Amino acid sequence: MNLTIHQTFLPHTDPNASLAFYRDTLGFEVRGSVEYAGMHWITVGPPAQPNLSIVLHPPAIDPGLTEAERRTIAEMMAKGTYASINLATDDLDATFERLQASDAEVVQEPTEQAYGVRDCAFRDPAGNMIRIQERH
């Protein structure tokens, strides 16, 4: 068996703001954009990894969710505790400086973690936690 990670999903609350963040701030390329019934899915990914994508999607669209579950998801997104992704870079300090100069919300400056990585953290426009580790 040879499995690879192909796509992961992060919710958005404003497709235009998320598109600007992932495309213009992080430098990801847009690989797809689908609008349907007033909703918008955007597929983005790093240019150097054409087979790995993030699908930005409207939150809580699963028809099996209850209204209470939808409210909980919205509350968690507003607090930045619902979804996250870890990215990696060869130059954490330069990446941090570039993102800090944008409108990205800084959560943590570059830090040596007790668990053996050096990383920083931002929130995207929907509140998703974006942790960036320095690649060794």
Coordinates of N, CA and C in Angstrom, one line a residue, residues 92-93 96-97 100 106-113 118-122 131-132:
L92 N 12.6 30.2 8.9 CA 11.5 30.7 9.7 C 11.5 32.2 10.0
D93 N 12.7 32.7 10.2 CA 12.7 34.1 10.6 C 12.3 35.0 9.4
F96 N 8.5 34.6 9.0 CA 7.8 35.3 10.0 C 7.8 36.8 9.7
E97 N 8.9 37.3 9.3 CA 9.0 38.8 9.0 C 8.0 39.1 7.9
Q100 N 4.4 38.8 9.2 CA 4.2 39.9 10.2 C 3.9 41.2 9.5
V106 N -0.6 37.6 14.2 CA 0.4 36.9 14.9 C -0.1 36.3 16.2
V107 N 0.1 35.0 16.4 CA -0.2 34.3 17.6 C 1.0 34.1 18.4
Q108 N 2.1 33.7 17.7 CA 3.4 33.4 18.4 C 4.6 33.8 17.6
E109 N 5.5 34.5 18.1 CA 6.8 34.7 17.4 C 7.6 33.5 17.3
P110 N 8.6 33.4 16.5 CA 9.5 32.2 16.4 C 10.0 31.8 17.8
T111 N 9.8 30.6 18.1 CA 10.1 30.1 19.4 C 10.7 28.6 19.3
E112 N 11.7 28.4 20.2 CA 12.2 27.0 20.3 C 11.3 26.3 21.2
Q113 N 10.6 25.2 20.8 CA 9.7 24.5 21.6 C 10.4 23.4 22.4
R118 N 11.3 24.5 16.2 CA 11.3 25.9 16.3 C 10.1 26.4 15.4
D119 N 9.2 27.1 15.9 CA 8.0 27.5 15.1 C 7.5 28.8 15.5
C120 N 6.5 29.3 14.6 CA 5.8 30.5 14.9 C 4.3 30.2 14.6
A121 N 3.4 31.1 14.9 CA 2.0 30.8 14.6 C 1.2 32.1 14.2
F122 N 0.3 31.9 13.3 CA -0.6 33.0 12.8 C -2.0 32.4 12.8
R131 N 0.5 27.1 12.0 CA 1.8 27.0 12.7 C 2.8 26.7 11.6
I132 N 3.9 27.4 11.7 CA 5.0 27.2 10.7 C 6.3 26.8 11.4

